[in-house]
Coordinates of C-alpha atoms and ligand atoms in Angstrom, one line a residue:
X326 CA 117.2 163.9 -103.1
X327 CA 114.6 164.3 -106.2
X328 CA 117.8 162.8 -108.3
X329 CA 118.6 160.0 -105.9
X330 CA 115.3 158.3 -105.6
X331 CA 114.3 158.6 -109.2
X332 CA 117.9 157.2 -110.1
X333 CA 117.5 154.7 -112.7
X334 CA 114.4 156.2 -113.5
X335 CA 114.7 158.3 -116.3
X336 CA 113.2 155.3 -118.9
X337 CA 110.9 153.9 -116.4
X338 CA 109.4 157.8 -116.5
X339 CA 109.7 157.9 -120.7
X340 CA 112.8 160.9 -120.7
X341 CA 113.5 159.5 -124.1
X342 CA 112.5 160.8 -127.6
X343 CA 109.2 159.0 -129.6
X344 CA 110.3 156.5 -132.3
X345 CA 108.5 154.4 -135.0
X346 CA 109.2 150.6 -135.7
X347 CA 108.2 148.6 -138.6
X348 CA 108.6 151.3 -141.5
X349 CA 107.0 153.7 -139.4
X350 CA 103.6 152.1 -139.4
X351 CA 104.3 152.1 -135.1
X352 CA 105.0 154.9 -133.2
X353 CA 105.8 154.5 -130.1
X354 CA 105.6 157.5 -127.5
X355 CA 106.7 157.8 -124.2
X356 CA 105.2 159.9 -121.8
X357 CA 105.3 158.2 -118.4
X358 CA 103.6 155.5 -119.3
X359 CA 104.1 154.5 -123.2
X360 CA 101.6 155.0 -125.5
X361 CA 101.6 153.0 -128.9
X362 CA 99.7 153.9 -132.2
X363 CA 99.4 151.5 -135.0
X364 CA 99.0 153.6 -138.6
X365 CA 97.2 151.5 -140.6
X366 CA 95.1 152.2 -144.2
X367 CA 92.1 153.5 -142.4
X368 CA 93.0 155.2 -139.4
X369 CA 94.9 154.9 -136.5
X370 CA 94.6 152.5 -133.2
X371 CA 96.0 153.9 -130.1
X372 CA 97.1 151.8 -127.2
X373 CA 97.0 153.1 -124.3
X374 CA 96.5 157.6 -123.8
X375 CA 99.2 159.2 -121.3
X376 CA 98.7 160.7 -118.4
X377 CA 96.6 164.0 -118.6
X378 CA 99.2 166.5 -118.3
X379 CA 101.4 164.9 -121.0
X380 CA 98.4 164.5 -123.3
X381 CA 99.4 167.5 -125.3
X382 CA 103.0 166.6 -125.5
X383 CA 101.8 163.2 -126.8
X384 CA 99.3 164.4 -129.4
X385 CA 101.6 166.6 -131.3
X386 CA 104.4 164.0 -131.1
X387 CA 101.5 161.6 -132.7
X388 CA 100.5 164.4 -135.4
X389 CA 103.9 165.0 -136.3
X390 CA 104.2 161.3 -138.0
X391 CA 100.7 160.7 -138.5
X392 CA 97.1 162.9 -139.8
X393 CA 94.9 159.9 -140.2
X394 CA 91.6 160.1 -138.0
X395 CA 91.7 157.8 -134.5
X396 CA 89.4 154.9 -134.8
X397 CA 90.2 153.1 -131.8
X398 CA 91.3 153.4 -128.2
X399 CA 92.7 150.5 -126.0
X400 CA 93.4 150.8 -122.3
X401 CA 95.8 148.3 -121.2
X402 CA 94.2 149.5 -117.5
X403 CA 92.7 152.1 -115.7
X404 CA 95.7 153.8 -113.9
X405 CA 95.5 157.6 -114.4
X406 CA 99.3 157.1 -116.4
X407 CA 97.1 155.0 -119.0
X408 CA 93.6 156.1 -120.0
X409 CA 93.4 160.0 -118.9
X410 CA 95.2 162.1 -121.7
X411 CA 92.4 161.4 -124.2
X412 CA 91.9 165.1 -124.5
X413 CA 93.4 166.6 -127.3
X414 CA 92.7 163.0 -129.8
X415 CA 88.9 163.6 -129.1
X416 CA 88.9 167.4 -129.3
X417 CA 90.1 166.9 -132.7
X418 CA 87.6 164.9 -133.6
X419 CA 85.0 166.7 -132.9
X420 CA 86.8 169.7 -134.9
X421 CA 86.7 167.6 -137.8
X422 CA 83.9 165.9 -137.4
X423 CA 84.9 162.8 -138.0
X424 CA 83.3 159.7 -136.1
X425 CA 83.9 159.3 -132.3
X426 CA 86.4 156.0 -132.0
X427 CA 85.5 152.4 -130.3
X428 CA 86.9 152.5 -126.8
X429 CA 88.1 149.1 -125.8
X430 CA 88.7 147.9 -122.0
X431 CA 88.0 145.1 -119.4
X432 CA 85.1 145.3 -117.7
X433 CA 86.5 145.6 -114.3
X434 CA 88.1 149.0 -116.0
X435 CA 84.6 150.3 -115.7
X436 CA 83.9 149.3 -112.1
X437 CA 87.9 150.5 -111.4
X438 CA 86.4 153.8 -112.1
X439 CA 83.5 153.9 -110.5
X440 CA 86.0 153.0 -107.9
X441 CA 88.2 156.5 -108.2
X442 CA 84.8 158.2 -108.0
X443 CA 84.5 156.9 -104.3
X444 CA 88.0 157.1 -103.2
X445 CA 89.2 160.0 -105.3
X446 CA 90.7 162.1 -102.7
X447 CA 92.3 158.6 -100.4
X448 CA 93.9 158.2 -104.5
X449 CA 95.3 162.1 -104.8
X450 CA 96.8 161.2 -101.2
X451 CA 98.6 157.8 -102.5
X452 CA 99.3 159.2 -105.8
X453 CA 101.2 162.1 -103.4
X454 CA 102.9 160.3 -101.1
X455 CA 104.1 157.8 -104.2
X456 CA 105.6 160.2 -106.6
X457 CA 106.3 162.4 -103.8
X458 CA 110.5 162.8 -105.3
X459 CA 108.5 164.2 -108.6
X460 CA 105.2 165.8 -108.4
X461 CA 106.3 167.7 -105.3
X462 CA 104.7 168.0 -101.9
X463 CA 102.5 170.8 -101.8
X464 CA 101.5 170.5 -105.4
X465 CA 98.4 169.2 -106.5
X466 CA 97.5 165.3 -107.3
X467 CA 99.1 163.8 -109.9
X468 CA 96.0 163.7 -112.1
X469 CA 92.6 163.5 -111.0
X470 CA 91.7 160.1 -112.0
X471 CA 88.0 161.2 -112.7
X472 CA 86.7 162.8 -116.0
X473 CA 86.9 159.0 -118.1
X474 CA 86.3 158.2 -121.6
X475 CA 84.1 156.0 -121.7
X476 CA 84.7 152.2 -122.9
X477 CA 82.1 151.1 -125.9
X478 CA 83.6 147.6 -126.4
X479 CA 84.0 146.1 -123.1
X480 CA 85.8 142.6 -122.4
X481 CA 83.3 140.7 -120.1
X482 CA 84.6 138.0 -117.6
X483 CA 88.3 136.3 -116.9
X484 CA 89.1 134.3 -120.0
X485 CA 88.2 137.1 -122.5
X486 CA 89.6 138.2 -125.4
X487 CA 88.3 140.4 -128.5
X488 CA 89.9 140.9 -132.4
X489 CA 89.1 143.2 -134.8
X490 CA 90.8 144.2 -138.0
X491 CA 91.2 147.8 -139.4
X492 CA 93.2 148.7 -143.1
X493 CA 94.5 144.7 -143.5
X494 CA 95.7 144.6 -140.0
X495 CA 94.6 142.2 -136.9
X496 CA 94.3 143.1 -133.6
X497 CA 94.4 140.6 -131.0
X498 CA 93.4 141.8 -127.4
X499 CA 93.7 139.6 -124.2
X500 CA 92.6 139.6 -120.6
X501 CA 94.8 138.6 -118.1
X502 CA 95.3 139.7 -114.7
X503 CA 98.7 140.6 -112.9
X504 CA 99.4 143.9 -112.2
X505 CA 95.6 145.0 -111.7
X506 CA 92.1 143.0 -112.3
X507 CA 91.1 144.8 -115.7
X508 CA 94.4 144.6 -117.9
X509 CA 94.3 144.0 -121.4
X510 CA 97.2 143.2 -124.0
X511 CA 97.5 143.5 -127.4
X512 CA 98.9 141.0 -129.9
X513 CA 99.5 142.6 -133.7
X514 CA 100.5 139.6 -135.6
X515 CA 101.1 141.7 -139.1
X516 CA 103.4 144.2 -137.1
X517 CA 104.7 141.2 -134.7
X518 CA 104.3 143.6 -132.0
X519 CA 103.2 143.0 -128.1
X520 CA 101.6 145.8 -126.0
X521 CA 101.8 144.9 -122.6
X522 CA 100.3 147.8 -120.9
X523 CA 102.1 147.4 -116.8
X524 CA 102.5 143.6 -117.4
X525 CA 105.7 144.3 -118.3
X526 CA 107.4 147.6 -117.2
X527 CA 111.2 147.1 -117.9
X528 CA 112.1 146.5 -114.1
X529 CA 110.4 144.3 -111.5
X530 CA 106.9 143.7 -111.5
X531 CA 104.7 146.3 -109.2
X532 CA 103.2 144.1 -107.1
X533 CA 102.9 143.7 -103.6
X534 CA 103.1 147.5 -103.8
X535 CA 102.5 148.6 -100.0
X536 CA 99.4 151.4 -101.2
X537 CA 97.9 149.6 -103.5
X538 CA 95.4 146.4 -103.6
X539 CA 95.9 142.5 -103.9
X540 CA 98.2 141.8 -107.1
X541 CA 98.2 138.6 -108.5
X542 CA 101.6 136.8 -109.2
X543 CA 100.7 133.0 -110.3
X544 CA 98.4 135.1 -112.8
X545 CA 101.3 137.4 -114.1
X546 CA 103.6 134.6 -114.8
X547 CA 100.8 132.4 -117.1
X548 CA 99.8 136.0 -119.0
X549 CA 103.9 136.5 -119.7
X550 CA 103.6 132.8 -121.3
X551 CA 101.2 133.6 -122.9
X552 CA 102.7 136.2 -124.8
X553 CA 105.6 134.4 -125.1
X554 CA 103.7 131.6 -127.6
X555 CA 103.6 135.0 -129.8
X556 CA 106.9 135.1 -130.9
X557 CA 106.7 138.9 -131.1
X558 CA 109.6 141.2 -132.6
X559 CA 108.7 143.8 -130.7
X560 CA 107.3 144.8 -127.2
X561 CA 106.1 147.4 -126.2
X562 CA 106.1 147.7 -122.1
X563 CA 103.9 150.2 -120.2
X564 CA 107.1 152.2 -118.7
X565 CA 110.5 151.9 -120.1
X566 CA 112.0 151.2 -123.8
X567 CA 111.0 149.6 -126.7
X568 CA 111.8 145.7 -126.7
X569 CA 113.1 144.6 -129.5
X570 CA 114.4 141.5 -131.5
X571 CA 112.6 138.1 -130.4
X572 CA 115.6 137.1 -128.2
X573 CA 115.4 139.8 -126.1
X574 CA 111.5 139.9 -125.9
X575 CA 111.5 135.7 -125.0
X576 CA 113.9 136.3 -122.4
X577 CA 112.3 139.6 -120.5
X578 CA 109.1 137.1 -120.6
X579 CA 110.4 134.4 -119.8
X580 CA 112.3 135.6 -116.8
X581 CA 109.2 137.8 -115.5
X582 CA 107.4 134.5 -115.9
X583 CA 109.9 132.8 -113.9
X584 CA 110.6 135.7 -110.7
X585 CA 106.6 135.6 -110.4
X586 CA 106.5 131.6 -110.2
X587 CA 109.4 131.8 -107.5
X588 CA 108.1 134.3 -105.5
X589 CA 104.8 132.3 -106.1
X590 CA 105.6 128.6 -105.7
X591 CA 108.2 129.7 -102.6
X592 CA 105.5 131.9 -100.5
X593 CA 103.4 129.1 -100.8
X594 CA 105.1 125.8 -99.8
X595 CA 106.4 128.1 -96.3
X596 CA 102.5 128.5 -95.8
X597 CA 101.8 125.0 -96.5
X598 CA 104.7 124.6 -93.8
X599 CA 102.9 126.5 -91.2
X600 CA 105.3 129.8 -91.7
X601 CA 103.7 133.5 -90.2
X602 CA 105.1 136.1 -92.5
X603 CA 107.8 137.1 -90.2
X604 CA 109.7 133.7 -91.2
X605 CA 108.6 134.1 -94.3
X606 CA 109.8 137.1 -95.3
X607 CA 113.2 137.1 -94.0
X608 CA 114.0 133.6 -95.5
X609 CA 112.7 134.6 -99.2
X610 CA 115.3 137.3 -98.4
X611 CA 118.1 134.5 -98.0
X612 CA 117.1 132.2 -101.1
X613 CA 116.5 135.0 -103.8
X614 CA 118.8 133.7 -106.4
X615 CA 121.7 135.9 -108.3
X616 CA 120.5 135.1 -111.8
X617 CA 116.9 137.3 -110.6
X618 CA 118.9 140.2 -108.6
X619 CA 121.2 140.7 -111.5
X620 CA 118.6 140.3 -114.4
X621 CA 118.1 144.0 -116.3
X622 CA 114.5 143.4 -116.7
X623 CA 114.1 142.6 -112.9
X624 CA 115.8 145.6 -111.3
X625 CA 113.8 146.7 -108.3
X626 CA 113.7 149.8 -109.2
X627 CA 109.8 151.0 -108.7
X628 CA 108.5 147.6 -107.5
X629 CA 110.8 145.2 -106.2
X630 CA 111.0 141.2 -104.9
X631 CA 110.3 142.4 -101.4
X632 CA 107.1 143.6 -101.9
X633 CA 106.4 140.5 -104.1
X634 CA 106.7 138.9 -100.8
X635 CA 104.2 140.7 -99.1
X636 CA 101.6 140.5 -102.6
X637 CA 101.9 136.7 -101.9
X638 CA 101.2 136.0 -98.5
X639 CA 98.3 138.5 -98.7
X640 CA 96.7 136.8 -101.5
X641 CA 96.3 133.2 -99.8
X642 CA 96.7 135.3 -96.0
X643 CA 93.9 137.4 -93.9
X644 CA 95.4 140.3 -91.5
X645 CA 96.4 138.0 -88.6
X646 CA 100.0 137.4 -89.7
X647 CA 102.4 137.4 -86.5
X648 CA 101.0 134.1 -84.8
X649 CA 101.0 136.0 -81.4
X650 CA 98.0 136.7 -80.0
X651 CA 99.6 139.9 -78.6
X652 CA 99.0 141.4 -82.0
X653 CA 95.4 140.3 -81.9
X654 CA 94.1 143.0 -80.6
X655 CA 97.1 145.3 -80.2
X656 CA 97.4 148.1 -77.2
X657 CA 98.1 151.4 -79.1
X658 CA 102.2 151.8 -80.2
X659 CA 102.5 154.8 -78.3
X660 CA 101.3 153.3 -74.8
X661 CA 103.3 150.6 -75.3
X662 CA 106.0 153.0 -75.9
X663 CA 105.0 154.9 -72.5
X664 CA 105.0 151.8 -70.5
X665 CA 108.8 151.3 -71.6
X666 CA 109.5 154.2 -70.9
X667 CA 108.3 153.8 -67.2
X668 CA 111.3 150.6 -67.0
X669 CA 114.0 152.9 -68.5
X670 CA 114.5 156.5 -69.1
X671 CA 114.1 158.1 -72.7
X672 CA 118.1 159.1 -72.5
X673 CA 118.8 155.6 -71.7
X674 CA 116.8 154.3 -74.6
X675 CA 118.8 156.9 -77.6
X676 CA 121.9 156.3 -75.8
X677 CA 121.3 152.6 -77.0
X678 CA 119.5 153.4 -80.0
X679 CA 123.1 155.4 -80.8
X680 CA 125.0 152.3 -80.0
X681 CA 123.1 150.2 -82.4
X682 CA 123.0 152.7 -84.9
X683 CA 127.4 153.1 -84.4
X684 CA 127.1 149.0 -84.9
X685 CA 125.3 149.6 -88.6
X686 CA 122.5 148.0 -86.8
X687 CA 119.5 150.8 -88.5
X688 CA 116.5 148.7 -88.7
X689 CA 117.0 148.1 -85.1
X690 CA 118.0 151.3 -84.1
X691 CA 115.1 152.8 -85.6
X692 CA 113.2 150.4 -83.8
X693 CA 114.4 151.7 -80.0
X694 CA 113.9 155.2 -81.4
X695 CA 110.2 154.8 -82.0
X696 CA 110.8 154.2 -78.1
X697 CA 111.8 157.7 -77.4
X698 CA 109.7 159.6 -79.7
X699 CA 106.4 157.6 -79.3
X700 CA 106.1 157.5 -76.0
X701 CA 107.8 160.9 -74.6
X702 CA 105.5 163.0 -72.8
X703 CA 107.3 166.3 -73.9
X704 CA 109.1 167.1 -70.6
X705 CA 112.8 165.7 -71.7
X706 CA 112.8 168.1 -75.0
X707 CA 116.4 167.9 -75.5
X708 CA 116.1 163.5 -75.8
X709 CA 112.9 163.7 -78.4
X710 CA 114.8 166.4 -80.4
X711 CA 118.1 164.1 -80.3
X712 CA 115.6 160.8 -80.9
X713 CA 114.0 162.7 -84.1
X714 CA 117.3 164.1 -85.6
X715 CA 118.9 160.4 -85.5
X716 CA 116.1 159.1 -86.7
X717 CA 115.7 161.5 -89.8
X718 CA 119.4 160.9 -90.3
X719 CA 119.2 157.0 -90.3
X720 CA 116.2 157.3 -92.6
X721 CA 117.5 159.6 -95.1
X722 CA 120.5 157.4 -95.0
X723 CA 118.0 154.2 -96.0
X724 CA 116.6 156.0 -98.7
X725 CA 120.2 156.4 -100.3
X726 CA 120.2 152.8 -100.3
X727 CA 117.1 152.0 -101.4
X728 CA 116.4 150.8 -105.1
X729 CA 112.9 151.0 -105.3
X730 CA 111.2 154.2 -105.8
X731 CA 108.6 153.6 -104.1
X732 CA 109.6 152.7 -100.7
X733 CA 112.5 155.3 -101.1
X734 CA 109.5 157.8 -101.2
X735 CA 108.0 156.6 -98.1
X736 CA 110.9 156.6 -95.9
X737 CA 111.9 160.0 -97.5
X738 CA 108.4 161.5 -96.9
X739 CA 109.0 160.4 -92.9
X740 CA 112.3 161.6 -92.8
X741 CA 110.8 165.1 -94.2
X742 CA 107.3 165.1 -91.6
X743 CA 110.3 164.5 -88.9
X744 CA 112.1 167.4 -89.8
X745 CA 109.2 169.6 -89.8
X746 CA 108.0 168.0 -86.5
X747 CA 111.7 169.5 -85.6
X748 CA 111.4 173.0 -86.9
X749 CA 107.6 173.2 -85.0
X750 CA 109.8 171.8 -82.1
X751 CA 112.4 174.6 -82.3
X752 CA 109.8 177.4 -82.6
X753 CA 107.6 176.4 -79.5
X754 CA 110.7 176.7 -77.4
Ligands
ZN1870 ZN1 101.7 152.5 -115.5

């Protein structure tokens, strides 16, 4: 299963060797999420640290091109894959003694982490349940994202932007927001090279992703003109390979630019139309043109369109989203559930549930299902254990299907709690 829902994955997670670009002043290290270091007269400038348990890995790849002393660190954002693996870079300084670097970041990286350090355990639950297919279930978090490296140059406010030069090269850093609220790229006109940090990972923008909070699409698309006006040779996205030859960077720009406007522009004139997301949602679905679902750059492959949906609506939408006053103040699922169950029994309820599922009718099938196994009360044990099978099956047959690694690890992670429900099941008997 591991290989089926990281399929396609293998760049996104940086399985490929490090490389250097531009007569090997760039090297360019994957690790997860990329990290970039610029060798320049007097020292180095890093872009972006891995996650912490690759921070090794990454360091000796670095060393093994470079032994000039780090004089800055950039965080594109504060996501654990991006500013934790400073470890072994700052060890060595102190070992040598040479000065500590500038740490450069938005502001809202700062209050990002204050943030972990109030939610650190709801994150090791989300970071769990999200790369469930490859950190494994029982195993720890995927990081801690506490223990930070402080920022010493800090970007204050939306339109800001900082520059500095080191050896005879500029470095041109920009605050835009998209992905999060504290992202920060980097324009290196000498090297004509982009770092996007997760502006651009090499598949469909991750937003609207259902964990995670408010994204901002209208945002993404200006930031990816923005870089566009750069002309770079090179870009270097926060997951996936190098970018390279202005043609190819212009176009997996410009295209991001244009999905985000859709999705965007679309979302908006159905609200302006008096929509509720239901309608919404399923006729985005219709109108999602070919030239998006067959672009490279856009595969859905960690986020996808769908969720870009759901980022859009909530950004311009409170909670109230159905119309229906029933969902106001909803009863609880599982009383509903019981009060079905009084109007028809549970075997009558899988016995449909079968026929819709013998139909390729899943969604809906599942649907009837949550019938059975919310609202038994236990006694009909042969029913619930038929209910739960089917629905395990239909799930694990949805995560086949499924493109995005993220909801394939959700509906995997269900399909496993059912079978364990089953096992517990079995053993009370
Ligand atoms: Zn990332």
């Amino acid at each position: 299963m591991v290989a089926k829902i990281t399929n396609g994955m293998s760049d996104w997670f940086g399985w490929f060797p490090a490389s250097t670009f531009e007569n090997n002043t760039c090297i360019f290290v994957p690790s997860m999420a990329n990290t970039c270091v610029f060798d320049t007269k007097e020292g180095l400038v890093i872009y972006d640290v891995p996650i912490r348990q690759f921070a090794q890995k990454t360091f000796d790849q670095v060393r093994s091109f470079t032994s000039k002393p780090v004089k800055y660190i950039i965080y594109s954002h504060g996501h654990f894959d991006h500013a934790f693996g400073y470890g072994p870079f700052i060890e060595e300084i102190k070992k040598k003694g040479w000065d500590m670097p500038e740490v450069i970041a938005h502001e809202n990286c700062i209050r990002r982490f204050e943030k972990y350090e109030i939610l650190g355990k709801y994150h090791d639950w989300i970071n769990k349940q999200q790369f469930a297919s490859v950190s494994g279930r029982g195993r720890d978090a995927v990081v801690s994202a506490r223990e930070t490296l402080d920022p010493t140059i800090i970007l204050k406010g939306n339109d800001s932007s900082y520059s500095f030069k080191l050896g005879d090269v500029n470095f041109e850093i920009y605050h835009d927001i998209g992905e999060t609220d504290d992202s920060i790229w980097l324009w290196v006109p000498e090297k004509k090279t982009i770092c996007t940090g997760d502006l651009m990972v090499s598949s469909f923008p991750n937003i609207g992703n259902p964990f995670k909070v408010q994204r901002y699409p209208k945002d993404w698309a200006i930031a990816m003109e923005k870089m566009r006006e750069k002309n770079a040779e090179y870009l270097v996205p926060g997951h996936g390979r190098l970018i390279e030859g202005t043609e190819k960077v212009r176009d997996a720009l410009s295209i991001t630019a244009e999905v985000m406007h859709f999705v965007h522009d679309e979302v908006v004139k159905r609200l302006n139309e008096g929509k509720w997301f239901e309608e919404i949602y399923h006729e985005m679905l219709e109108i999602y043109p070919d030239k998006f679902r067959n672009h490279k750059i856009l595969r859905g492959i960690y986020g996808c369109y769908r969720f870009a949906i759901h980022a859009t609506y909530r950004l311009y939408h409170g909670w109230y989203n159905s119309g229906n006053p029933t969902d106001l103040f909803p009863a609880k699922t599982d009383e509903i559930a019981q009060e079905l169950l009084k109007i028809n029994s549970e075997e009558k309820y899988l016995e449909h549930a079968k026929k819709l599922y013998s139909e390729s009718k899943k969604q809906l099938a599942l649907h009837v299902l949550d019938i059975v196994v919310k609202g038994t009360d236990g006694k009909n044990g042969e029913t619930l254990v038929e209910a739960l099978k089917l629905k395990a099956k239909i799930l694990k047959e949805k995560v086949k299907n499924e493109t995005s690694f993220i909801a394939g690890n959700i509906i995997n992670n269900a399909a496993h709690q059912i079978k364990e429900r089953l096992k517990e099941l079995k053993s009370n008997k």
